[in-house]
């Protein structure tokens, strides 16, 4: 366990409750996925379980076993949607490890040989670009 408690007012909890908007690409009974608003590469997604936990350290193993399957599904869709050469999966646990939002999430980042990763939590992306990128992922998921 992390030793710190889950805060129901974190930004992803608010997105899950529909209190703030997100560019959603996927939802099932246990999971939501949406575009990262400060993408490290075009098509950067976040895959988030509906069940509350700060991160992997306090997560129910049953939640982890379900979400990793959705991470794979989204990684394949993002790779196809952005014609990527590869996909980087990232997941941070507590501030010392780089975590900034304290609801478990997996980063899914399509990668091209020619495009270096931009900084973590760097620059806000244009809303129209996020919207278009979300549509590309949804199309790949549907195909
Ligand atoms: P982490 O450092 O792993 O906790 O990552 C949190 C991620 O959430 C960062 O990549 C941020 O760019 C992203 N982020 C922060 N606020 C939002 C938001 N409202 N919608 C989508 N992504 C967000």
CSV table of N, CA and C and ligand atoms in Angstrom, one decimal:
chain,number,residue,atom,x,y,z
A,1,UNK,N,0.8,-1.2,0.0
A,1,UNK,CA,0.0,0.0,0.0
A,1,UNK,C,0.9,1.3,0.0
A,2,UNK,N,0.3,2.3,-0.6
A,2,UNK,CA,1.1,3.6,-0.7
A,2,UNK,C,1.2,4.3,0.7
A,3,UNK,N,0.3,4.0,1.6
A,3,UNK,CA,0.3,4.8,2.8
A,3,UNK,C,-0.5,6.1,2.7
A,4,UNK,N,-0.9,6.5,1.5
A,4,UNK,CA,-1.7,7.8,1.4
A,4,UNK,C,-3.0,7.4,0.9
A,5,UNK,N,-4.0,8.2,1.2
A,5,UNK,CA,-5.4,7.8,0.9
A,5,UNK,C,-5.8,8.4,-0.5
A,6,UNK,N,-6.9,7.8,-1.0
A,6,UNK,CA,-7.4,8.3,-2.3
A,6,UNK,C,-8.3,9.5,-2.1
A,7,UNK,N,-8.1,10.5,-2.9
A,7,UNK,CA,-8.8,11.8,-2.8
A,7,UNK,C,-9.9,11.8,-4.0
A,8,UNK,N,-11.1,11.7,-3.6
A,8,UNK,CA,-12.2,11.7,-4.6
A,8,UNK,C,-12.4,12.9,-5.5
A,9,UNK,N,-11.6,13.9,-5.2
A,9,UNK,CA,-11.7,15.2,-6.0
A,9,UNK,C,-10.6,15.3,-7.0
A,10,UNK,N,-9.8,14.2,-7.2
A,10,UNK,CA,-8.8,14.3,-8.2
A,10,UNK,C,-9.4,14.5,-9.6
A,11,UNK,N,-8.6,15.0,-10.6
A,11,UNK,CA,-9.2,15.4,-11.8
A,11,UNK,C,-9.8,14.2,-12.6
A,12,UNK,N,-9.2,13.1,-12.5
A,12,UNK,CA,-9.7,11.9,-13.2
A,12,UNK,C,-11.0,11.4,-12.6
A,13,UNK,N,-11.1,11.5,-11.3
A,13,UNK,CA,-12.4,11.1,-10.7
A,13,UNK,C,-13.5,12.1,-11.2
A,14,UNK,N,-13.2,13.3,-11.4
A,14,UNK,CA,-14.2,14.3,-11.9
A,14,UNK,C,-14.5,14.0,-13.3
A,15,UNK,N,-13.5,13.6,-14.1
A,15,UNK,CA,-13.8,13.1,-15.5
A,15,UNK,C,-14.7,11.9,-15.5
A,16,UNK,N,-14.4,10.9,-14.6
A,16,UNK,CA,-15.2,9.7,-14.6
A,16,UNK,C,-16.6,10.0,-14.2
A,17,UNK,N,-16.8,11.0,-13.3
A,17,UNK,CA,-18.2,11.4,-12.9
A,17,UNK,C,-18.9,12.3,-13.9
A,18,UNK,N,-18.2,12.7,-15.0
A,18,UNK,CA,-18.7,13.6,-16.0
A,18,UNK,C,-18.8,15.0,-15.5
A,19,UNK,N,-18.1,15.4,-14.5
A,19,UNK,CA,-18.1,16.8,-14.0
A,19,UNK,C,-17.2,17.7,-14.8
A,20,UNK,N,-16.2,17.2,-15.4
A,20,UNK,CA,-15.4,18.0,-16.3
A,20,UNK,C,-15.2,17.2,-17.6
A,21,UNK,N,-15.1,17.9,-18.8
A,21,UNK,CA,-15.1,17.2,-20.1
A,21,UNK,C,-13.8,16.5,-20.3
A,22,UNK,N,-13.8,15.6,-21.2
A,22,UNK,CA,-12.6,14.9,-21.7
A,22,UNK,C,-12.9,14.4,-23.1
A,23,UNK,N,-11.9,14.2,-23.9
A,23,UNK,CA,-12.0,13.6,-25.2
A,23,UNK,C,-12.0,12.1,-25.1
A,24,UNK,N,-13.1,11.6,-24.8
A,24,UNK,CA,-13.2,10.1,-24.5
A,24,UNK,C,-13.1,9.3,-25.8
A,25,UNK,N,-12.5,8.2,-25.8
A,25,UNK,CA,-12.3,7.3,-26.9
A,25,UNK,C,-12.9,5.9,-26.7
A,26,UNK,N,-13.1,5.5,-25.4
A,26,UNK,CA,-13.4,4.2,-25.1
A,26,UNK,C,-14.1,4.1,-23.7
A,27,UNK,N,-15.1,3.3,-23.5
A,27,UNK,CA,-15.6,3.0,-22.2
A,27,UNK,C,-16.2,1.6,-22.1
A,28,UNK,N,-16.0,0.9,-21.0
A,28,UNK,CA,-16.7,-0.3,-20.7
A,28,UNK,C,-17.1,-0.3,-19.3
A,29,UNK,N,-17.5,-1.4,-18.7
A,29,UNK,CA,-18.1,-1.4,-17.3
A,29,UNK,C,-17.0,-1.0,-16.3
A,30,UNK,N,-15.7,-1.2,-16.6
A,30,UNK,CA,-14.7,-1.1,-15.6
A,30,UNK,C,-13.7,0.1,-16.0
A,31,UNK,N,-13.8,0.6,-17.2
A,31,UNK,CA,-12.7,1.4,-17.7
A,31,UNK,C,-13.1,2.6,-18.6
A,32,UNK,N,-12.4,3.7,-18.6
A,32,UNK,CA,-12.6,4.8,-19.5
A,32,UNK,C,-11.2,5.1,-20.1
A,33,UNK,N,-11.2,5.5,-21.3
A,33,UNK,CA,-9.9,6.0,-21.9
A,33,UNK,C,-10.2,7.3,-22.6
A,34,UNK,N,-9.3,8.3,-22.5
A,34,UNK,CA,-9.5,9.6,-23.1
A,34,UNK,C,-8.1,10.2,-23.5
A,35,UNK,N,-8.1,11.2,-24.3
A,35,UNK,CA,-6.9,11.8,-24.8
A,35,UNK,C,-6.2,12.6,-23.6
A,36,UNK,N,-4.9,12.5,-23.5
A,36,UNK,CA,-4.1,13.3,-22.6
A,36,UNK,C,-4.1,14.7,-23.2
A,37,UNK,N,-4.4,15.7,-22.4
A,37,UNK,CA,-4.5,17.1,-22.9
A,37,UNK,C,-3.1,17.7,-23.1
A,38,UNK,N,-2.1,17.1,-22.5
A,38,UNK,CA,-0.7,17.6,-22.7
A,38,UNK,C,0.1,16.4,-23.3
A,39,UNK,N,-0.2,16.1,-24.5
A,39,UNK,CA,0.3,14.8,-25.1
A,39,UNK,C,1.9,14.9,-25.3
A,40,UNK,N,2.5,13.8,-25.0
A,40,UNK,CA,3.9,13.7,-25.2
A,40,UNK,C,4.3,13.3,-26.6
A,41,UNK,N,3.2,12.8,-27.4
A,41,UNK,CA,3.3,12.6,-28.8
A,41,UNK,C,1.9,12.5,-29.3
A,42,UNK,N,1.6,12.8,-30.6
A,42,UNK,CA,0.3,12.8,-31.1
A,42,UNK,C,-0.4,11.4,-30.8
A,43,UNK,N,-1.6,11.5,-30.2
A,43,UNK,CA,-2.4,10.3,-30.0
A,43,UNK,C,-2.2,9.8,-28.6
A,44,UNK,N,-1.5,10.5,-27.7
A,44,UNK,CA,-1.2,10.1,-26.3
A,44,UNK,C,-2.6,9.9,-25.6
A,45,UNK,N,-2.8,8.7,-25.1
A,45,UNK,CA,-4.1,8.4,-24.4
A,45,UNK,C,-3.8,8.0,-22.9
A,46,UNK,N,-4.9,8.1,-22.1
A,46,UNK,CA,-4.8,7.7,-20.8
A,46,UNK,C,-5.9,6.6,-20.6
A,47,UNK,N,-5.6,5.5,-20.0
A,47,UNK,CA,-6.5,4.4,-19.7
A,47,UNK,C,-6.7,4.3,-18.2
A,48,UNK,N,-8.0,4.5,-17.8
A,48,UNK,CA,-8.3,4.8,-16.4
A,48,UNK,C,-9.4,3.8,-15.9
A,49,UNK,N,-9.1,3.1,-14.8
A,49,UNK,CA,-10.2,2.2,-14.2
A,49,UNK,C,-11.2,3.0,-13.5
A,50,UNK,N,-12.5,2.6,-13.5
A,50,UNK,CA,-13.5,3.3,-12.8
A,50,UNK,C,-13.3,3.1,-11.3
A,51,UNK,N,-12.8,2.0,-10.9
A,51,UNK,CA,-12.5,1.7,-9.4
A,51,UNK,C,-11.5,2.7,-8.9
A,52,UNK,N,-11.7,3.3,-7.7
A,52,UNK,CA,-10.8,4.2,-7.1
A,52,UNK,C,-9.5,3.5,-6.6
A,53,UNK,N,-8.4,4.0,-7.0
A,53,UNK,CA,-7.1,3.8,-6.3
A,53,UNK,C,-6.1,4.9,-6.7
A,54,UNK,N,-5.2,5.2,-5.8
A,54,UNK,CA,-4.2,6.2,-6.1
A,54,UNK,C,-3.4,5.8,-7.3
A,55,UNK,N,-3.0,4.6,-7.3
A,55,UNK,CA,-2.0,4.1,-8.4
A,55,UNK,C,-2.0,2.6,-8.3
A,56,UNK,N,-0.9,2.0,-8.9
A,56,UNK,CA,-0.8,0.5,-8.8
A,56,UNK,C,-0.6,0.0,-7.4
A,57,UNK,N,0.0,0.8,-6.6
A,57,UNK,CA,0.4,0.3,-5.2
A,57,UNK,C,-0.8,-0.1,-4.3
A,58,UNK,N,-1.9,0.6,-4.5
A,58,UNK,CA,-3.1,0.3,-3.7
A,58,UNK,C,-4.2,-0.2,-4.5
A,59,UNK,N,-4.0,-0.6,-5.8
A,59,UNK,CA,-5.0,-1.1,-6.6
A,59,UNK,C,-5.4,-2.6,-6.3
A,60,UNK,N,-6.6,-2.9,-6.5
A,60,UNK,CA,-7.1,-4.3,-6.4
A,60,UNK,C,-6.5,-5.1,-7.6
A,61,UNK,N,-5.8,-6.2,-7.4
A,61,UNK,CA,-5.2,-7.0,-8.5
A,61,UNK,C,-6.3,-7.4,-9.5
A,62,UNK,N,-7.5,-7.5,-9.1
A,62,UNK,CA,-8.6,-7.9,-10.1
A,62,UNK,C,-8.8,-6.7,-11.1
A,63,UNK,N,-8.7,-5.5,-10.6
A,63,UNK,CA,-8.8,-4.3,-11.4
A,63,UNK,C,-7.6,-4.3,-12.4
A,64,UNK,N,-6.4,-4.6,-11.9
A,64,UNK,CA,-5.2,-4.5,-12.7
A,64,UNK,C,-5.3,-5.6,-13.9
A,65,UNK,N,-5.8,-6.7,-13.5
A,65,UNK,CA,-5.8,-7.8,-14.6
A,65,UNK,C,-6.8,-7.4,-15.7
A,66,UNK,N,-7.9,-6.7,-15.4
A,66,UNK,CA,-8.8,-6.2,-16.4
A,66,UNK,C,-8.2,-5.1,-17.2
A,67,UNK,N,-7.6,-4.1,-16.5
A,67,UNK,CA,-7.3,-2.9,-17.2
A,67,UNK,C,-6.1,-3.2,-18.2
A,68,UNK,N,-5.2,-4.1,-17.9
A,68,UNK,CA,-4.1,-4.3,-18.8
A,68,UNK,C,-4.6,-4.8,-20.1
A,69,UNK,N,-5.7,-5.5,-20.1
A,69,UNK,CA,-6.3,-6.0,-21.4
A,69,UNK,C,-6.8,-4.8,-22.2
A,70,UNK,N,-7.3,-3.8,-21.6
A,70,UNK,CA,-7.8,-2.6,-22.3
A,70,UNK,C,-6.6,-1.8,-22.7
A,71,UNK,N,-5.6,-1.7,-21.9
A,71,UNK,CA,-4.3,-1.0,-22.4
A,71,UNK,C,-3.8,-1.6,-23.7
A,72,UNK,N,-3.8,-3.0,-23.8
A,72,UNK,CA,-3.4,-3.6,-25.0
A,72,UNK,C,-4.3,-3.2,-26.2
A,73,UNK,N,-5.6,-3.2,-25.9
A,73,UNK,CA,-6.6,-2.9,-27.0
A,73,UNK,C,-6.4,-1.5,-27.5
A,74,UNK,N,-6.2,-0.5,-26.6
A,74,UNK,CA,-5.9,0.9,-26.9
A,74,UNK,C,-4.6,1.1,-27.6
A,75,UNK,N,-3.6,0.3,-27.1
A,75,UNK,CA,-2.2,0.4,-27.8
A,75,UNK,C,-2.3,0.0,-29.2
A,76,UNK,N,-3.0,-1.1,-29.5
A,76,UNK,CA,-3.2,-1.6,-30.9
A,76,UNK,C,-3.9,-0.5,-31.7
A,77,UNK,N,-5.0,0.0,-31.2
A,77,UNK,CA,-5.8,1.0,-31.9
A,77,UNK,C,-5.0,2.3,-32.1
A,78,UNK,N,-4.3,2.7,-31.1
A,78,UNK,CA,-3.5,4.0,-31.3
A,78,UNK,C,-2.3,3.8,-32.3
A,79,UNK,N,-1.7,2.6,-32.3
A,79,UNK,CA,-0.7,2.3,-33.2
A,79,UNK,C,-1.2,2.4,-34.7
A,80,UNK,N,-2.4,1.8,-34.9
A,80,UNK,CA,-3.0,1.8,-36.2
A,80,UNK,C,-3.4,3.2,-36.6
A,81,UNK,N,-4.1,3.9,-35.6
A,81,UNK,CA,-4.7,5.2,-35.9
A,81,UNK,C,-3.6,6.2,-36.3
A,82,UNK,N,-2.4,6.2,-35.7
A,82,UNK,CA,-1.4,7.1,-35.9
A,82,UNK,C,-0.2,6.6,-36.8
A,83,UNK,N,-0.5,5.4,-37.4
A,83,UNK,CA,0.6,4.7,-38.2
A,83,UNK,C,1.9,4.7,-37.5
A,84,UNK,N,1.9,4.4,-36.2
A,84,UNK,CA,3.1,4.5,-35.4
A,84,UNK,C,4.0,3.3,-35.6
A,85,UNK,N,5.3,3.5,-35.3
A,85,UNK,CA,6.3,2.4,-35.4
A,85,UNK,C,6.3,1.6,-34.1
A,86,UNK,N,5.8,2.2,-33.0
A,86,UNK,CA,5.8,1.5,-31.7
A,86,UNK,C,4.8,2.2,-30.7
A,87,UNK,N,4.7,1.7,-29.5
A,87,UNK,CA,3.8,2.3,-28.5
A,87,UNK,C,4.6,2.3,-27.2
A,88,UNK,N,4.7,3.4,-26.5
A,88,UNK,CA,5.2,3.4,-25.2
A,88,UNK,C,4.1,3.4,-24.2
A,89,UNK,N,4.2,2.5,-23.2
A,89,UNK,CA,3.2,2.4,-22.1
A,89,UNK,C,3.9,2.9,-20.8
A,90,UNK,N,3.3,3.9,-20.1
A,90,UNK,CA,4.0,4.4,-18.9
A,90,UNK,C,2.9,4.4,-17.8
A,91,UNK,N,3.4,4.3,-16.6
A,91,UNK,CA,2.5,4.3,-15.4
A,91,UNK,C,3.4,4.7,-14.2
A,92,UNK,N,3.0,5.8,-13.5
A,92,UNK,CA,3.8,6.3,-12.4
A,92,UNK,C,3.1,6.2,-11.0
A,93,UNK,N,3.9,5.9,-10.0
A,93,UNK,CA,3.4,5.6,-8.7
A,93,UNK,C,4.0,6.6,-7.7
A,94,UNK,N,3.2,7.6,-7.3
A,94,UNK,CA,3.6,8.6,-6.3
A,94,UNK,C,4.5,9.7,-6.9
A,95,UNK,N,4.6,10.8,-6.2
A,95,UNK,CA,5.3,12.0,-6.8
A,95,UNK,C,6.7,11.7,-7.1
A,96,UNK,N,7.4,10.9,-6.3
A,96,UNK,CA,8.8,10.6,-6.5
A,96,UNK,C,9.0,9.9,-7.8
A,97,UNK,N,8.0,9.2,-8.3
A,97,UNK,CA,8.1,8.5,-9.5
A,97,UNK,C,7.5,9.3,-10.7
A,98,UNK,N,7.1,10.5,-10.5
A,98,UNK,CA,6.6,11.3,-11.6
A,98,UNK,C,5.1,11.4,-11.6
A,99,UNK,N,4.3,10.8,-10.7
A,99,UNK,CA,2.9,10.9,-10.8
A,99,UNK,C,2.4,12.3,-10.4
A,100,UNK,N,1.4,12.8,-11.1
A,100,UNK,CA,0.8,14.1,-10.8
A,100,UNK,C,-0.7,14.1,-10.6
A,101,UNK,N,-1.3,13.0,-11.1
A,101,UNK,CA,-2.8,12.9,-10.8
A,101,UNK,C,-3.0,11.5,-10.1
A,102,UNK,N,-3.6,11.6,-8.9
A,102,UNK,CA,-3.6,10.4,-8.0
A,102,UNK,C,-4.9,9.6,-8.1
A,103,UNK,N,-5.1,9.1,-9.4
A,103,UNK,CA,-6.1,8.1,-9.7
A,103,UNK,C,-5.4,7.2,-10.7
A,104,UNK,N,-5.3,5.9,-10.5
A,104,UNK,CA,-4.5,5.0,-11.3
A,104,UNK,C,-4.8,5.3,-12.8
A,105,UNK,N,-3.8,5.3,-13.6
A,105,UNK,CA,-3.9,5.5,-15.0
A,105,UNK,C,-2.7,4.9,-15.7
A,106,UNK,N,-2.9,4.5,-17.0
A,106,UNK,CA,-1.8,4.0,-17.8
A,106,UNK,C,-1.7,5.0,-19.0
A,107,UNK,N,-0.5,5.5,-19.3
A,107,UNK,CA,-0.3,6.3,-20.5
A,107,UNK,C,0.0,5.3,-21.7
A,108,UNK,N,-0.7,5.6,-22.8
A,108,UNK,CA,-0.5,4.9,-24.1
A,108,UNK,C,0.0,5.9,-25.1
A,109,UNK,N,1.2,5.8,-25.5
A,109,UNK,CA,1.8,6.8,-26.4
A,109,UNK,C,2.3,6.2,-27.7
A,110,UNK,N,1.6,6.5,-28.8
A,110,UNK,CA,2.1,6.0,-30.1
A,110,UNK,C,3.4,6.7,-30.4
A,111,UNK,N,4.4,5.9,-31.0
A,111,UNK,CA,5.7,6.5,-31.2
A,111,UNK,C,6.1,6.2,-32.6
A,112,UNK,N,6.8,7.3,-33.2
A,112,UNK,CA,7.4,7.2,-34.5
A,112,UNK,C,8.9,7.3,-34.3
A,113,UNK,N,9.7,6.6,-35.2
A,113,UNK,CA,11.1,6.7,-35.1
A,113,UNK,C,11.6,8.1,-35.2
A,114,UNK,N,10.9,9.0,-36.0
A,114,UNK,CA,11.4,10.3,-36.2
A,114,UNK,C,10.9,11.3,-35.2
A,115,UNK,N,10.0,11.0,-34.3
A,115,UNK,CA,9.5,12.0,-33.4
A,115,UNK,C,9.9,11.7,-31.9
A,116,UNK,N,10.7,12.6,-31.3
A,116,UNK,CA,11.1,12.4,-29.9
A,116,UNK,C,9.9,12.6,-29.0
A,117,UNK,N,9.9,12.0,-27.8
A,117,UNK,CA,8.9,12.3,-26.8
A,117,UNK,C,8.9,13.7,-26.3
A,118,UNK,N,7.8,14.4,-26.2
A,118,UNK,CA,7.8,15.7,-25.6
A,118,UNK,C,7.8,15.6,-24.1
A,119,UNK,N,8.0,16.7,-23.3
A,119,UNK,CA,8.1,16.6,-21.9
A,119,UNK,C,6.7,16.1,-21.2
A,120,UNK,N,6.8,15.4,-20.1
A,120,UNK,CA,5.7,15.0,-19.4
A,120,UNK,C,5.0,16.2,-18.8
A,121,UNK,N,3.6,16.2,-18.9
A,121,UNK,CA,2.8,17.3,-18.4
A,121,UNK,C,3.4,18.7,-18.9
A,122,UNK,N,3.7,18.7,-20.2
A,122,UNK,CA,4.3,19.9,-20.8
A,122,UNK,C,3.2,20.9,-21.3
A,123,UNK,N,3.1,21.0,-22.6
A,123,UNK,CA,2.2,22.0,-23.2
A,123,UNK,C,0.8,21.5,-23.5
A,124,UNK,N,-0.2,22.3,-23.2
A,124,UNK,CA,-1.6,22.0,-23.6
A,124,UNK,C,-1.8,21.9,-25.1
A,125,UNK,N,-2.4,20.8,-25.6
A,125,UNK,CA,-2.7,20.7,-27.0
A,125,UNK,C,-4.0,21.4,-27.4
A,126,UNK,N,-4.0,21.9,-28.6
A,126,UNK,CA,-5.2,22.5,-29.2
A,126,UNK,C,-6.4,21.6,-29.2
A,127,UNK,N,-7.6,22.1,-28.8
A,127,UNK,CA,-8.8,21.3,-28.6
A,127,UNK,C,-9.2,20.6,-29.9
A,128,UNK,N,-9.1,21.3,-31.0
A,128,UNK,CA,-9.5,20.7,-32.3
A,128,UNK,C,-8.6,19.5,-32.7
A,129,UNK,N,-7.3,19.6,-32.3
A,129,UNK,CA,-6.4,18.5,-32.6
A,129,UNK,C,-6.7,17.3,-31.7
A,130,UNK,N,-7.0,17.6,-30.5
A,130,UNK,CA,-7.4,16.5,-29.5
A,130,UNK,C,-8.6,15.8,-30.0
A,131,UNK,N,-9.6,16.6,-30.5
A,131,UNK,CA,-10.9,16.1,-30.9
A,131,UNK,C,-10.7,15.2,-32.2
A,132,UNK,N,-9.9,15.7,-33.1
A,132,UNK,CA,-9.6,14.9,-34.3
A,132,UNK,C,-8.8,13.6,-34.0
A,133,UNK,N,-7.9,13.7,-33.1
A,133,UNK,CA,-7.1,12.5,-32.7
A,133,UNK,C,-8.0,11.5,-32.0
A,134,UNK,N,-8.9,12.0,-31.2
A,134,UNK,CA,-9.9,11.1,-30.5
A,134,UNK,C,-10.7,10.3,-31.5
A,135,UNK,N,-11.1,11.0,-32.6
A,135,UNK,CA,-11.9,10.4,-33.6
A,135,UNK,C,-11.1,9.4,-34.4
A,136,UNK,N,-9.8,9.6,-34.6
A,136,UNK,CA,-9.0,8.6,-35.2
A,136,UNK,C,-8.9,7.3,-34.4
A,137,UNK,N,-8.8,7.5,-33.1
A,137,UNK,CA,-8.7,6.3,-32.2
A,137,UNK,C,-10.0,5.5,-32.3
A,138,UNK,N,-11.1,6.3,-32.2
A,138,UNK,CA,-12.5,5.6,-32.2
A,138,UNK,C,-12.7,4.9,-33.5
A,139,UNK,N,-12.2,5.5,-34.6
A,139,UNK,CA,-12.3,4.8,-35.9
A,139,UNK,C,-11.5,3.5,-35.9
A,140,UNK,N,-10.3,3.6,-35.4
A,140,UNK,CA,-9.5,2.4,-35.4
A,140,UNK,C,-10.1,1.3,-34.5
A,141,UNK,N,-10.7,1.7,-33.4
A,141,UNK,CA,-11.3,0.7,-32.4
A,141,UNK,C,-12.5,0.1,-33.1
A,142,UNK,N,-13.2,0.8,-33.9
A,142,UNK,CA,-14.4,0.3,-34.6
A,142,UNK,C,-14.1,-0.6,-35.8
A,143,UNK,N,-12.9,-0.5,-36.3
A,143,UNK,CA,-12.5,-1.2,-37.5
A,143,UNK,C,-12.1,-2.6,-37.3
B,1,LIG,P1,0.8,11.3,-14.3
B,1,LIG,O1,2.0,12.2,-14.1
B,1,LIG,O2,1.2,9.9,-14.7
B,1,LIG,O3,0.0,11.4,-13.0
B,1,LIG,O4,0.1,11.9,-15.5
B,1,LIG,C1,-1.0,12.7,-15.5
B,1,LIG,C2,-1.4,13.0,-16.9
B,1,LIG,O5,-2.6,13.6,-17.0
B,1,LIG,C3,-0.4,14.0,-17.6
B,1,LIG,O6,0.2,13.4,-18.7
B,1,LIG,C4,-1.3,15.2,-17.9
B,1,LIG,O7,-0.9,15.8,-19.1
B,1,LIG,C5,-2.7,14.6,-18.0
B,1,LIG,N1,-3.8,15.4,-17.6
B,1,LIG,C6,-3.9,16.3,-16.6
B,1,LIG,N2,-5.1,16.9,-16.6
B,1,LIG,C7,-5.8,16.3,-17.6
B,1,LIG,C8,-7.2,16.4,-18.1
B,1,LIG,N3,-8.0,17.3,-17.5
B,1,LIG,N4,-7.5,15.7,-19.1
B,1,LIG,C9,-6.7,14.8,-19.7
B,1,LIG,N5,-5.4,14.6,-19.3
B,1,LIG,C10,-5.0,15.4,-18.2
